[in-house]
Each structure stands twice: as C-alpha cells, then as structure tokens.
Amino acid sequence: MPVLVMKFGGTSVANLDRIRRAAKRVGVEVAKGYDVIVIVSAMSGKTNELVGWVGETSPLYDAREYDAVVSSGENVTAGLMALTLQEMEIPARSWQGWQVPVRTTSAHSAARIEEIPSENIMAKFAQGMRVAVVAGFQGVSPEGRITTLGRGGSDTTAVAFAAAFHAERCDIYTDVDGVYTTDPRIASKARKLDRIAFEEMLELASLGAKVLQTRSVELAMRYNVKLRVLSSFEEQSDDAGTLVCAEEEIMESNVVTGIAYSRDEAKMTLLSVADRPGIAAAIFGPLSDAGVNVDMIIQNISEDGRTDMTFSCPTDQVMRAEKALKDAVAAGQIEYQDLVADTDVAKVSAVGIGMRSQSGVAAQMFKTLSDEGINIKVIATSEIKISVLIDRKYMELAVQALHDAFKLEKAG
Amino acid sequence: MPVLVMKFGGTSVANLDRIRRAAKRVGVEVAKGYDVIVIVSAMSGKTNELVGWVGETSPLYDAREYDAVVSSGENVTAGLMALTLQEMEIPARSWQGWQVPVRTTSAHSAARIEEIPSENIMAKFAQGMRVAVVAGFQGVSPEGRITTLGRGGSDTTAVAFAAAFHAERCDIYTDVDGVYTTDPRIASKARKLDRIAFEEMLELASLGAKVLQTRSVELAMRYNVKLRVLSSFEEQSDDAGTLVCAEEEIMESNVVTGIAYSRDEAKMTLLSVADRPGIAAAIFGPLSDAGVNVDMIIQNISEDGRTDMTFSCPTDQVMRAEKALKDAVAAGQIEYQDLVADTDVAKVSAVGIGMRSQSGVAAQMFKTLSDEGINIKVIATSEIKISVLIDRKYMELAVQALHDAFKLEKAG
C-alpha cells in the first residue's frame, strides 16, 4: 500500500481533544488505503517547560542531557496518539527515535539525520499495522545517546521519513492553512498559494519560517518529497493547503510568487575603505568568524583608491559586527574612516521562479517603489529573488504596493 | 571504588530545589569515595498526570503504549539530576532503562527485571565518572519495547542495581525517616527502628507498604542487599534511618519488633458446611479463581458431620467473595446453611524474628487483649507473626496495649 507521512505540530496535539481530532484526519487517509507514518511534536508548551527547567538547572548545560530531557515530550504524544488510533480500531503503535532507529550525528541539540532504516516499520505494515506513530525531533547518536534536531526539528523528521519510505506525500498539519503571497496581516489581499516551488519556499523564509523549518524544505528538495502545508483546524479536501514541490509541477505562471519582508535588518557602512585586492575578505572574514550573518553586500565605485562598503545583517548582531570590525582595525587588517550603522531599515523581497525566464521584474519593482516615493538604500538580486533595503517606516506600504503591482491577488 | 546505590522518590525530586538538595546528598557520598548509582522517580504528580491522560484516552489501554508514555517522567528527572551534579562539578551522566539496558520480561506495566549488565556503567566509572543517574521504574523487553515495573517500581530498580553492581548498600531516600515499631499516629510511643530483618519488613507490609515496595524487599533478601530507608528532608548521619538487613546482622534482642494493623479486613463465616474431605479446596478454589485474597482461615470442630468455616479478606472484596461462593453453591460444588459477613473488624499483628526461639509471645498477646476486654475473633500464626481479628473499634486500643506490653518504646 502507498505510504503517506502526516506531521502534527504542537498546537495540533495540544491536548487530548486535539489529538483525537488529528487521529480522525489520520483515519481518513487510512480509509483511503494509505499506510500512514504519523510524526508528532510535543504537546504545545511542554518543550518550553522542559527547556526552562534545563536552563534553570544549568545555564551552560551539557547538550547530551538537554536532549535526554527535552525529547521526552514527543514520547508522550506518540504514545497517546497510538492509543487514540487504537480506540478508533486502527492498528497502530508508537516508536521513539532510538527504536526505529533514527540514526543521527552526535551534534547534540542540532543533530542531522544520517539514516532511517525502514525494515522494522515496513515489516509491521506487512503484518497489518496501518499507522506507525513516531516521536519527532529526536534520534540516536552513534554512541547510543538521545539527540535532538533543533527547534522545529519535527518537520525535518517528517520529510526524512517521507524520503526513507518513498512516501507519496508529506502532509504538515499546522495552525495556518498554507503559504500566502505575503503576510495577510500586512496586505489584506494576500492570497493562499496552491503550489510553491522548493526554491521559492526557501527564499520566502521570512514568511515560511513560521510555517516550515528551512532544513525540512532543503531535505524535501534534495529527495523531491512532495510537501503539503495545511491546517489541522479546518475540514480538509484533497487539494487543501499549499503544496511545496518541484518547479516542474507548478502550472501557475505568475512571474512573482510572493513578497517577503524582514523587519530586523540593519545597514552598516564602512566609509572610505582603502580599496585593494583582498579587502572584501579582510572585512568579511572577521565578521564571519564573529558569527555575524551578513546578508546583502554592495561596494561603491572606487575613487582615489578608496571606496565605501555597505552590508546588512540582523539588528541584534550590530554590536557584535562593530566589535569584530574594530578588532580588525586594531590588528592592522583593515582601515576605514568611519563606521555608520543604520538600524531603522527593513528588507523587502520579491520572489518567483518565473524571474529566471522573464526580464523586467527588477525595473517594475524599482518603478513601483519610486512611484510611492520610497528610496532604495541597497539592492541585491539572486536568480529568483530581488531584495531591497528601505526605511522601515515604508515597509508595509512597499509590501502592499508590490503585491498590487505584481497582481498577486489573482492566481496566474 | 566501592559502589553505593541511592534512590530518590517522587517527593524527594518534586522540583528543581529538591533535586538540588538530593544532589547535595549524593555529593556527600561521592566525597567519601563512593562511585554512586542514583535511581530517580518522576517528579511527584507527573506519573499520575501521565496515567490520567492514558486512562482518559483509552480506558482499556494497550499496556505497551501505557509504558511508553508513563516512563517519560523518570527520564526528565534523570537528565535534570545529571545536570545538577555537573553544575556541582561532579562527573555524571544519565541513563534511560534501554540504554543500560535494564532487561525485563514482556509483562508490560508489571515487568520483572531479568538482567542488568554492569559493563557499560562500570567502564564509565573506570574513566572517572562518579555518578550514574538511572531512570527508575523502567526497562526494555526482549522485543525492544519500553516496559515499566508497576507502581513503586523504582525501589525495585534500586535494589536490582545494588545486586548487579555488588553495592555496599542501597539507600532509599523518602519522605519518612525510617521504619517504626508501629504507626506513630496511633501509638505516640512508637520508636524508629535502627535495624529490621528482611522477613520482618515483609510481614510488616501494612506499615512498610508506604515505605518500601514489597518486591524490592524480597529482591534485597534474595541477594542480601543492605537496604536503608531514610528521609531526604533531614540532615543525615551515617546511622540515620532504618537498615533492612539479614537477621544475623541484628543485635537487638526484642522478641517482638513491631505491631502492624490493617483496617480494611472483613471476616466471613460459612455456617454449617458439610464436612467432608476436599471441602476446603471446594470453598477456597472458587475464591482464588475470583481473585479474592483470603488471608486467615479457621475451621471449627466438626459436629454431626457439619462445621463452620471462617476466613478473612479485604473489605472491598466481600461482594466478589459472596458471588463466588453463591456460584459454587449453584454449581453443586458446596452447600452451607448461611453466609455471614462481618466488615466491622480489624487485624492486629505482632511481628518479630525473636518469636522463633522464644515461646510465650502468643500467650502474652492474648492476655494483654483480654485485660483490655477485647474479644479475639480469629487467630492466625506464622513463624514470626501472630495476627488476631478483633472489632474495629478496639483496634487503636489493641495496638497501644500491645506496644506497651512488648516494651517496644525501648530498644532491646
């Protein structure tokens, strides 16, 4: 029988009633003939409680013990879900990570899945079991200790199981009903997308982060797992939610798929840097070593052997960036006239795989912003994304104007 | 280095403060040079919460899933205890049952420990680890599923580890400071015992049940594990609490060690039973089949081929006993004139290994009760115990009078 993976997040299993509701959704798929692998998170709030206890006990905790403690929430949900399914007369049992086993690296609290043997669970399916309930977010290291995959790791567990079991689809049940063209709280015309390409989903991280863990999307792209995001709080049809899939499977022809934004960007400018070969490496090497996530970079045209260098990074890393750069000056690695930080900026991006084949998107984006009187401070482009840094006070206006300009309220 | 096992029950690890207090006790033993195995229960209340969720989800639950859910509480405490010890700079790590592994039978929710390999933990001790924190109450079945040992099972885990690691002693930290000559709430002169023999501890179950799980005492007796019961809420000296040990190690010479009682006993009498060979089997066979725990039995002298048969059983099993006996009558297996149940009785017992070598204990017990005007309804004796059934209203008086008569307020 074909295998389906269904993942339920913390709010979807927050209490016994919600676990029952989720189990009913599983029952619908079982009735259609699927053997189902259900991946569960901890009941919402439980993981935070456990994390709090660990932090209070030991501020610089041993990550191996952290993992042993924090993974327990998923075990509870897995057992309760299996019992609920059994009550519905659906043959089911629970698996903890080490029982499958979900083999991971030893990088505790941020482990990566290396292998999921399918024999054990497939043998049970062959014997008539219809649902394997697996505790998400956890695995076991080569040393036999419990590992966790990092926050949101249950999405990654779900995609990894879908890949290992060649599942027809991986359905991620959450508290939103799909991926939108932009944030509906900012643009009321935002429209739910029926389909979105893996690459677009990754670029829309600022919208998508609340919906899907980035690593799970990367994994789905690598193994071409069809990933569906849908709400566990609504009655579902077969085409509910948003399908995240390979671009070949997308029929819509909008050039731009969505408008993303990020409030917590800062713009930093090094004025009058001596322009010489290797200067970029001399600046960005120390920033990288200090753990600063540099996003956009622009270098002005050089004059008299000197130039201005501008980059963006998250607002809460500005102090760290300043220290790294001042240390580099003190070490004689770089020199500049002044360092200016502007923390009143925001990033707005237009994303769409259609950009690859169609020109004029950048021009239309700049004209739209210009018509609204919004000054562009930095521009960065990739194959399927154009990002601009603007004054933060114009962010909502920019998102709305671009959503209108690219006609995102209408399906392509 | 010598190994010590220390077990902390749910009230002793109820919150982070209490875990810290328990960890300090562990630190004292580590400083003395012991390698310590700490067995922890779930934080008090957690197991009941989990059991409640399972019962609400599935009244006739799959015991395998019950075990998977209910065992999670101990895992949390084990990790937190290991982190707390690490904060005190004591090398420590946690083990879950399957990691040791604690190999048990497949009798889920009532599994028995079959084997505890010591190599894994001993190797870590050899490498400098000083404390192995093990989640109590749980193990793993031959099928690789999680098992639990039944309520109070952490005591049994502790004794089993003490046996497997040839520990010098097994200290059970709880919320009472030891085993008393009788219940201090009934007899204010009750005295804490410094030592008590395994056999006495088993017979004093009505006192001891709140202190130690019976199976753990049986296991300690079989492997001659020195078991100490002491309070985790008091400053401790080396001779604190009560040592449960082999009788050879007991120097005290009191003939009677303690007075036990049970309120929930009922007396049932079958009047005018036809006295023939096999009649006892015909009566007690069906009672046993019905799950009635018959305790004391007396048969009156036969007259004209008929006799009265009296037995005691827990009060809440009276209806079940009546039904079993009436069914046996209907099936033609037995016949009697009348069945009389007296639920207003209590059992009082004098227990002591000294009875084996000293006569006159029974006579003194009967005289003491007679002097107080208390009528004895049923008598039963074993090698180290004399029990009587009396009217419940005299129970406290009987306990106090016997405690005085056998001079239990003074050490022997």
PDB file of N, CA, C and O in Angstrom, chain B residues 198-247:
ATOM      1  N   PHE B 198      14.798  -8.578  56.948  1.00  0.00           N
ATOM      2  CA  PHE B 198      14.001  -8.637  55.722  1.00  0.00           C
ATOM      3  C   PHE B 198      12.640  -9.281  55.969  1.00  0.00           C
ATOM      4  O   PHE B 198      11.605  -8.771  55.550  1.00  0.00           O
ATOM      5  N   GLU B 199      12.653 -10.443  56.686  1.00  0.00           N
ATOM      6  CA  GLU B 199      11.417 -11.194  56.914  1.00  0.00           C
ATOM      7  C   GLU B 199      10.413 -10.353  57.691  1.00  0.00           C
ATOM      8  O   GLU B 199       9.224 -10.365  57.393  1.00  0.00           O
ATOM      9  N   GLU B 200      10.914  -9.622  58.689  1.00  0.00           N
ATOM     10  CA  GLU B 200      10.027  -8.763  59.482  1.00  0.00           C
ATOM     11  C   GLU B 200       9.449  -7.647  58.612  1.00  0.00           C
ATOM     12  O   GLU B 200       8.269  -7.322  58.702  1.00  0.00           O
ATOM     13  N   MET B 201      10.291  -7.078  57.784  1.00  0.00           N
ATOM     14  CA  MET B 201       9.842  -5.989  56.908  1.00  0.00           C
ATOM     15  C   MET B 201       8.710  -6.479  56.012  1.00  0.00           C
ATOM     16  O   MET B 201       7.736  -5.752  55.791  1.00  0.00           O
ATOM     17  N   LEU B 202       8.845  -7.712  55.505  1.00  0.00           N
ATOM     18  CA  LEU B 202       7.797  -8.252  54.636  1.00  0.00           C
ATOM     19  C   LEU B 202       6.500  -8.460  55.412  1.00  0.00           C
ATOM     20  O   LEU B 202       5.414  -8.166  54.911  1.00  0.00           O
ATOM     21  N   GLU B 203       6.617  -8.940  56.658  1.00  0.00           N
ATOM     22  CA  GLU B 203       5.411  -9.184  57.453  1.00  0.00           C
ATOM     23  C   GLU B 203       4.775  -7.882  57.916  1.00  0.00           C
ATOM     24  O   GLU B 203       3.574  -7.812  58.161  1.00  0.00           O
ATOM     25  N   LEU B 204       5.585  -6.852  58.048  1.00  0.00           N
ATOM     26  CA  LEU B 204       5.058  -5.549  58.469  1.00  0.00           C
ATOM     27  C   LEU B 204       4.545  -4.755  57.272  1.00  0.00           C
ATOM     28  O   LEU B 204       4.507  -3.532  57.298  1.00  0.00           O
ATOM     29  N   ALA B 205       4.146  -5.469  56.234  1.00  0.00           N
ATOM     30  CA  ALA B 205       3.754  -4.794  54.994  1.00  0.00           C
ATOM     31  C   ALA B 205       2.776  -3.657  55.247  1.00  0.00           C
ATOM     32  O   ALA B 205       2.863  -2.598  54.630  1.00  0.00           O
ATOM     33  N   SER B 206       1.884  -3.851  56.205  1.00  0.00           N
ATOM     34  CA  SER B 206       0.868  -2.810  56.413  1.00  0.00           C
ATOM     35  C   SER B 206       1.521  -1.520  56.901  1.00  0.00           C
ATOM     36  O   SER B 206       1.017  -0.437  56.666  1.00  0.00           O
ATOM     37  N   LEU B 207       2.654  -1.651  57.598  1.00  0.00           N
ATOM     38  CA  LEU B 207       3.400  -0.443  57.933  1.00  0.00           C
ATOM     39  C   LEU B 207       4.336  -0.090  56.795  1.00  0.00           C
ATOM     40  O   LEU B 207       4.508   1.064  56.449  1.00  0.00           O
ATOM     41  N   GLY B 208       4.947  -1.144  56.241  1.00  0.00           N
ATOM     42  CA  GLY B 208       6.041  -0.939  55.312  1.00  0.00           C
ATOM     43  C   GLY B 208       5.613  -0.549  53.920  1.00  0.00           C
ATOM     44  O   GLY B 208       6.379   0.051  53.180  1.00  0.00           O
ATOM     45  N   ALA B 209       4.381  -0.866  53.537  1.00  0.00           N
ATOM     46  CA  ALA B 209       3.963  -0.627  52.163  1.00  0.00           C
ATOM     47  C   ALA B 209       4.162   0.826  51.771  1.00  0.00           C
ATOM     48  O   ALA B 209       4.493   1.138  50.637  1.00  0.00           O
ATOM     49  N   LYS B 210       3.947   1.722  52.737  1.00  0.00           N
ATOM     50  CA  LYS B 210       4.102   3.135  52.408  1.00  0.00           C
ATOM     51  C   LYS B 210       5.568   3.499  52.286  1.00  0.00           C
ATOM     52  O   LYS B 210       5.911   4.560  51.781  1.00  0.00           O
ATOM     53  N   VAL B 211       6.438   2.653  52.793  1.00  0.00           N
ATOM     54  CA  VAL B 211       7.860   2.971  52.833  1.00  0.00           C
ATOM     55  C   VAL B 211       8.618   2.288  51.698  1.00  0.00           C
ATOM     56  O   VAL B 211       9.399   2.907  50.997  1.00  0.00           O
ATOM     57  N   LEU B 212       8.376   0.992  51.507  1.00  0.00           N
ATOM     58  CA  LEU B 212       9.133   0.224  50.518  1.00  0.00           C
ATOM     59  C   LEU B 212       8.199  -0.707  49.759  1.00  0.00           C
ATOM     60  O   LEU B 212       7.345  -1.360  50.355  1.00  0.00           O
ATOM     61  N   GLN B 213       8.391  -0.803  48.460  1.00  0.00           N
ATOM     62  CA  GLN B 213       7.632  -1.752  47.675  1.00  0.00           C
ATOM     63  C   GLN B 213       8.036  -3.172  48.089  1.00  0.00           C
ATOM     64  O   GLN B 213       9.224  -3.478  48.227  1.00  0.00           O
ATOM     65  N   THR B 214       7.037  -4.035  48.328  1.00  0.00           N
ATOM     66  CA  THR B 214       7.301  -5.386  48.826  1.00  0.00           C
ATOM     67  C   THR B 214       8.301  -6.134  47.958  1.00  0.00           C
ATOM     68  O   THR B 214       9.208  -6.800  48.457  1.00  0.00           O
ATOM     69  N   ARG B 215       8.161  -6.011  46.626  1.00  0.00           N
ATOM     70  CA  ARG B 215       9.064  -6.753  45.737  1.00  0.00           C
ATOM     71  C   ARG B 215      10.517  -6.362  45.929  1.00  0.00           C
ATOM     72  O   ARG B 215      11.426  -7.180  45.772  1.00  0.00           O
ATOM     73  N   SER B 216      10.729  -5.083  46.261  1.00  0.00           N
ATOM     74  CA  SER B 216      12.114  -4.653  46.451  1.00  0.00           C
ATOM     75  C   SER B 216      12.707  -5.321  47.685  1.00  0.00           C
ATOM     76  O   SER B 216      13.891  -5.645  47.710  1.00  0.00           O
ATOM     77  N   VAL B 217      11.879  -5.543  48.720  1.00  0.00           N
ATOM     78  CA  VAL B 217      12.369  -6.205  49.939  1.00  0.00           C
ATOM     79  C   VAL B 217      12.663  -7.677  49.643  1.00  0.00           C
ATOM     80  O   VAL B 217      13.687  -8.224  50.070  1.00  0.00           O
ATOM     81  N   GLU B 218      11.780  -8.321  48.884  1.00  0.00           N
ATOM     82  CA  GLU B 218      12.017  -9.720  48.502  1.00  0.00           C
ATOM     83  C   GLU B 218      13.336  -9.857  47.738  1.00  0.00           C
ATOM     84  O   GLU B 218      14.127 -10.770  47.976  1.00  0.00           O
ATOM     85  N   LEU B 219      13.551  -8.918  46.809  1.00  0.00           N
ATOM     86  CA  LEU B 219      14.759  -8.961  45.992  1.00  0.00           C
ATOM     87  C   LEU B 219      16.003  -8.712  46.854  1.00  0.00           C
ATOM     88  O   LEU B 219      17.031  -9.397  46.714  1.00  0.00           O
ATOM     89  N   ALA B 220      15.894  -7.763  47.776  1.00  0.00           N
ATOM     90  CA  ALA B 220      17.019  -7.459  48.668  1.00  0.00           C
ATOM     91  C   ALA B 220      17.347  -8.671  49.529  1.00  0.00           C
ATOM     92  O   ALA B 220      18.512  -8.993  49.758  1.00  0.00           O
ATOM     93  N   MET B 221      16.298  -9.390  49.978  1.00  0.00           N
ATOM     94  CA  MET B 221      16.513 -10.572  50.803  1.00  0.00           C
ATOM     95  C   MET B 221      17.224 -11.645  49.987  1.00  0.00           C
ATOM     96  O   MET B 221      18.186 -12.261  50.435  1.00  0.00           O
ATOM     97  N   ARG B 222      16.777 -11.862  48.742  1.00  0.00           N
ATOM     98  CA  ARG B 222      17.364 -12.907  47.923  1.00  0.00           C
ATOM     99  C   ARG B 222      18.846 -12.646  47.649  1.00  0.00           C
ATOM    100  O   ARG B 222      19.667 -13.550  47.678  1.00  0.00           O
ATOM    101  N   TYR B 223      19.196 -11.405  47.369  1.00  0.00           N
ATOM    102  CA  TYR B 223      20.586 -11.086  47.027  1.00  0.00           C
ATOM    103  C   TYR B 223      21.362 -10.492  48.202  1.00  0.00           C
ATOM    104  O   TYR B 223      22.470 -10.020  48.037  1.00  0.00           O
ATOM    105  N   ASN B 224      20.724 -10.509  49.377  1.00  0.00           N
ATOM    106  CA  ASN B 224      21.350  -9.967  50.591  1.00  0.00           C
ATOM    107  C   ASN B 224      21.894  -8.552  50.374  1.00  0.00           C
ATOM    108  O   ASN B 224      23.058  -8.257  50.663  1.00  0.00           O
ATOM    109  N   VAL B 225      21.043  -7.696  49.821  1.00  0.00           N
ATOM    110  CA  VAL B 225      21.387  -6.284  49.641  1.00  0.00           C
ATOM    111  C   VAL B 225      21.015  -5.532  50.914  1.00  0.00           C
ATOM    112  O   VAL B 225      19.883  -5.615  51.370  1.00  0.00           O
ATOM    113  N   LYS B 226      21.979  -4.817  51.487  1.00  0.00           N
ATOM    114  CA  LYS B 226      21.672  -3.984  52.661  1.00  0.00           C
ATOM    115  C   LYS B 226      20.866  -2.789  52.193  1.00  0.00           C
ATOM    116  O   LYS B 226      21.329  -2.004  51.361  1.00  0.00           O
ATOM    117  N   LEU B 227      19.686  -2.640  52.755  1.00  0.00           N
ATOM    118  CA  LEU B 227      18.733  -1.647  52.288  1.00  0.00           C
ATOM    119  C   LEU B 227      18.515  -0.668  53.427  1.00  0.00           C
ATOM    120  O   LEU B 227      18.202  -1.069  54.543  1.00  0.00           O
ATOM    121  N   ARG B 228      18.708   0.641  53.152  1.00  0.00           N
ATOM    122  CA  ARG B 228      18.477   1.610  54.213  1.00  0.00           C
ATOM    123  C   ARG B 228      17.380   2.564  53.789  1.00  0.00           C
ATOM    124  O   ARG B 228      17.406   3.074  52.664  1.00  0.00           O
ATOM    125  N   VAL B 229      16.413   2.786  54.683  1.00  0.00           N
ATOM    126  CA  VAL B 229      15.327   3.731  54.428  1.00  0.00           C
ATOM    127  C   VAL B 229      15.598   4.977  55.240  1.00  0.00           C
ATOM    128  O   VAL B 229      15.774   4.886  56.458  1.00  0.00           O
ATOM    129  N   LEU B 230      15.648   6.137  54.593  1.00  0.00           N
ATOM    130  CA  LEU B 230      15.895   7.353  55.360  1.00  0.00           C
ATOM    131  C   LEU B 230      15.260   8.561  54.683  1.00  0.00           C
ATOM    132  O   LEU B 230      14.851   8.486  53.527  1.00  0.00           O
ATOM    133  N   SER B 231      15.154   9.643  55.435  1.00  0.00           N
ATOM    134  CA  SER B 231      14.454  10.830  54.943  1.00  0.00           C
ATOM    135  C   SER B 231      15.372  11.719  54.120  1.00  0.00           C
ATOM    136  O   SER B 231      16.520  11.954  54.494  1.00  0.00           O
ATOM    137  N   SER B 232      14.865  12.216  53.004  1.00  0.00           N
ATOM    138  CA  SER B 232      15.649  13.160  52.210  1.00  0.00           C
ATOM    139  C   SER B 232      15.448  14.587  52.714  1.00  0.00           C
ATOM    140  O   SER B 232      15.992  15.524  52.164  1.00  0.00           O
ATOM    141  N   PHE B 233      14.640  14.743  53.771  1.00  0.00           N
ATOM    142  CA  PHE B 233      14.323  16.094  54.247  1.00  0.00           C
ATOM    143  C   PHE B 233      15.041  16.444  55.539  1.00  0.00           C
ATOM    144  O   PHE B 233      14.781  17.452  56.153  1.00  0.00           O
ATOM    145  N   GLU B 234      15.942  15.557  56.006  1.00  0.00           N
ATOM    146  CA  GLU B 234      16.657  15.835  57.248  1.00  0.00           C
ATOM    147  C   GLU B 234      18.149  15.700  57.011  1.00  0.00           C
ATOM    148  O   GLU B 234      18.596  14.954  56.147  1.00  0.00           O
ATOM    149  N   GLU B 235      18.923  16.418  57.798  1.00  0.00           N
ATOM    150  CA  GLU B 235      20.373  16.220  57.795  1.00  0.00           C
ATOM    151  C   GLU B 235      20.634  14.781  58.211  1.00  0.00           C
ATOM    152  O   GLU B 235      19.999  14.264  59.123  1.00  0.00           O
ATOM    153  N   GLN B 236      21.580  14.146  57.529  1.00  0.00           N
ATOM    154  CA  GLN B 236      21.771  12.718  57.763  1.00  0.00           C
ATOM    155  C   GLN B 236      23.121  12.416  58.379  1.00  0.00           C
ATOM    156  O   GLN B 236      24.132  12.955  57.970  1.00  0.00           O
ATOM    157  N   SER B 237      23.090  11.499  59.350  1.00  0.00           N
ATOM    158  CA  SER B 237      24.336  10.939  59.849  1.00  0.00           C
ATOM    159  C   SER B 237      24.482   9.550  59.223  1.00  0.00           C
ATOM    160  O   SER B 237      23.608   9.086  58.510  1.00  0.00           O
ATOM    161  N   ASP B 238      25.607   8.908  59.490  1.00  0.00           N
ATOM    162  CA  ASP B 238      25.880   7.621  58.865  1.00  0.00           C
ATOM    163  C   ASP B 238      24.916   6.534  59.326  1.00  0.00           C
ATOM    164  O   ASP B 238      24.720   5.541  58.635  1.00  0.00           O
ATOM    165  N   ASP B 239      24.333   6.694  60.523  1.00  0.00           N
ATOM    166  CA  ASP B 239      23.443   5.645  61.012  1.00  0.00           C
ATOM    167  C   ASP B 239      21.991   6.118  61.016  1.00  0.00           C
ATOM    168  O   ASP B 239      21.179   5.673  61.803  1.00  0.00           O
ATOM    169  N   ALA B 240      21.653   7.060  60.145  1.00  0.00           N
ATOM    170  CA  ALA B 240      20.286   7.570  60.071  1.00  0.00           C
ATOM    171  C   ALA B 240      19.374   6.512  59.465  1.00  0.00           C
ATOM    172  O   ALA B 240      19.830   5.548  58.864  1.00  0.00           O
ATOM    173  N   GLY B 241      18.078   6.701  59.655  1.00  0.00           N
ATOM    174  CA  GLY B 241      17.110   5.827  59.023  1.00  0.00           C
ATOM    175  C   GLY B 241      17.078   4.436  59.631  1.00  0.00           C
ATOM    176  O   GLY B 241      17.512   4.222  60.762  1.00  0.00           O
ATOM    177  N   THR B 242      16.526   3.517  58.871  1.00  0.00           N
ATOM    178  CA  THR B 242      16.406   2.125  59.312  1.00  0.00           C
ATOM    179  C   THR B 242      17.105   1.236  58.299  1.00  0.00           C
ATOM    180  O   THR B 242      16.860   1.361  57.096  1.00  0.00           O
ATOM    181  N   LEU B 243      17.957   0.342  58.802  1.00  0.00           N
ATOM    182  CA  LEU B 243      18.630  -0.607  57.924  1.00  0.00           C
ATOM    183  C   LEU B 243      17.802  -1.889  57.862  1.00  0.00           C
ATOM    184  O   LEU B 243      17.513  -2.489  58.901  1.00  0.00           O
ATOM    185  N   VAL B 244      17.409  -2.270  56.647  1.00  0.00           N
ATOM    186  CA  VAL B 244      16.711  -3.541  56.446  1.00  0.00           C
ATOM    187  C   VAL B 244      17.774  -4.536  56.007  1.00  0.00           C
ATOM    188  O   VAL B 244      18.436  -4.316  54.985  1.00  0.00           O
ATOM    189  N   CYS B 245      17.960  -5.606  56.776  1.00  0.00           N
ATOM    190  CA  CYS B 245      19.121  -6.467  56.521  1.00  0.00           C
ATOM    191  C   CYS B 245      18.843  -7.902  56.959  1.00  0.00           C
ATOM    192  O   CYS B 245      17.768  -8.219  57.455  1.00  0.00           O
ATOM    193  N   ALA B 246      19.824  -8.761  56.761  1.00  0.00           N
ATOM    194  CA  ALA B 246      19.690 -10.163  57.180  1.00  0.00           C
ATOM    195  C   ALA B 246      19.638 -10.224  58.703  1.00  0.00           C
ATOM    196  O   ALA B 246      20.233  -9.382  59.384  1.00  0.00           O
ATOM    197  N   GLU B 247      18.921 -11.217  59.230  1.00  0.00           N
ATOM    198  CA  GLU B 247      18.713 -11.226  60.676  1.00  0.00           C
ATOM    199  C   GLU B 247      20.012 -11.421  61.452  1.00  0.00           C
ATOM    200  O   GLU B 247      20.113 -10.991  62.602  1.00  0.00           O
TER     201      GLU B 247
END
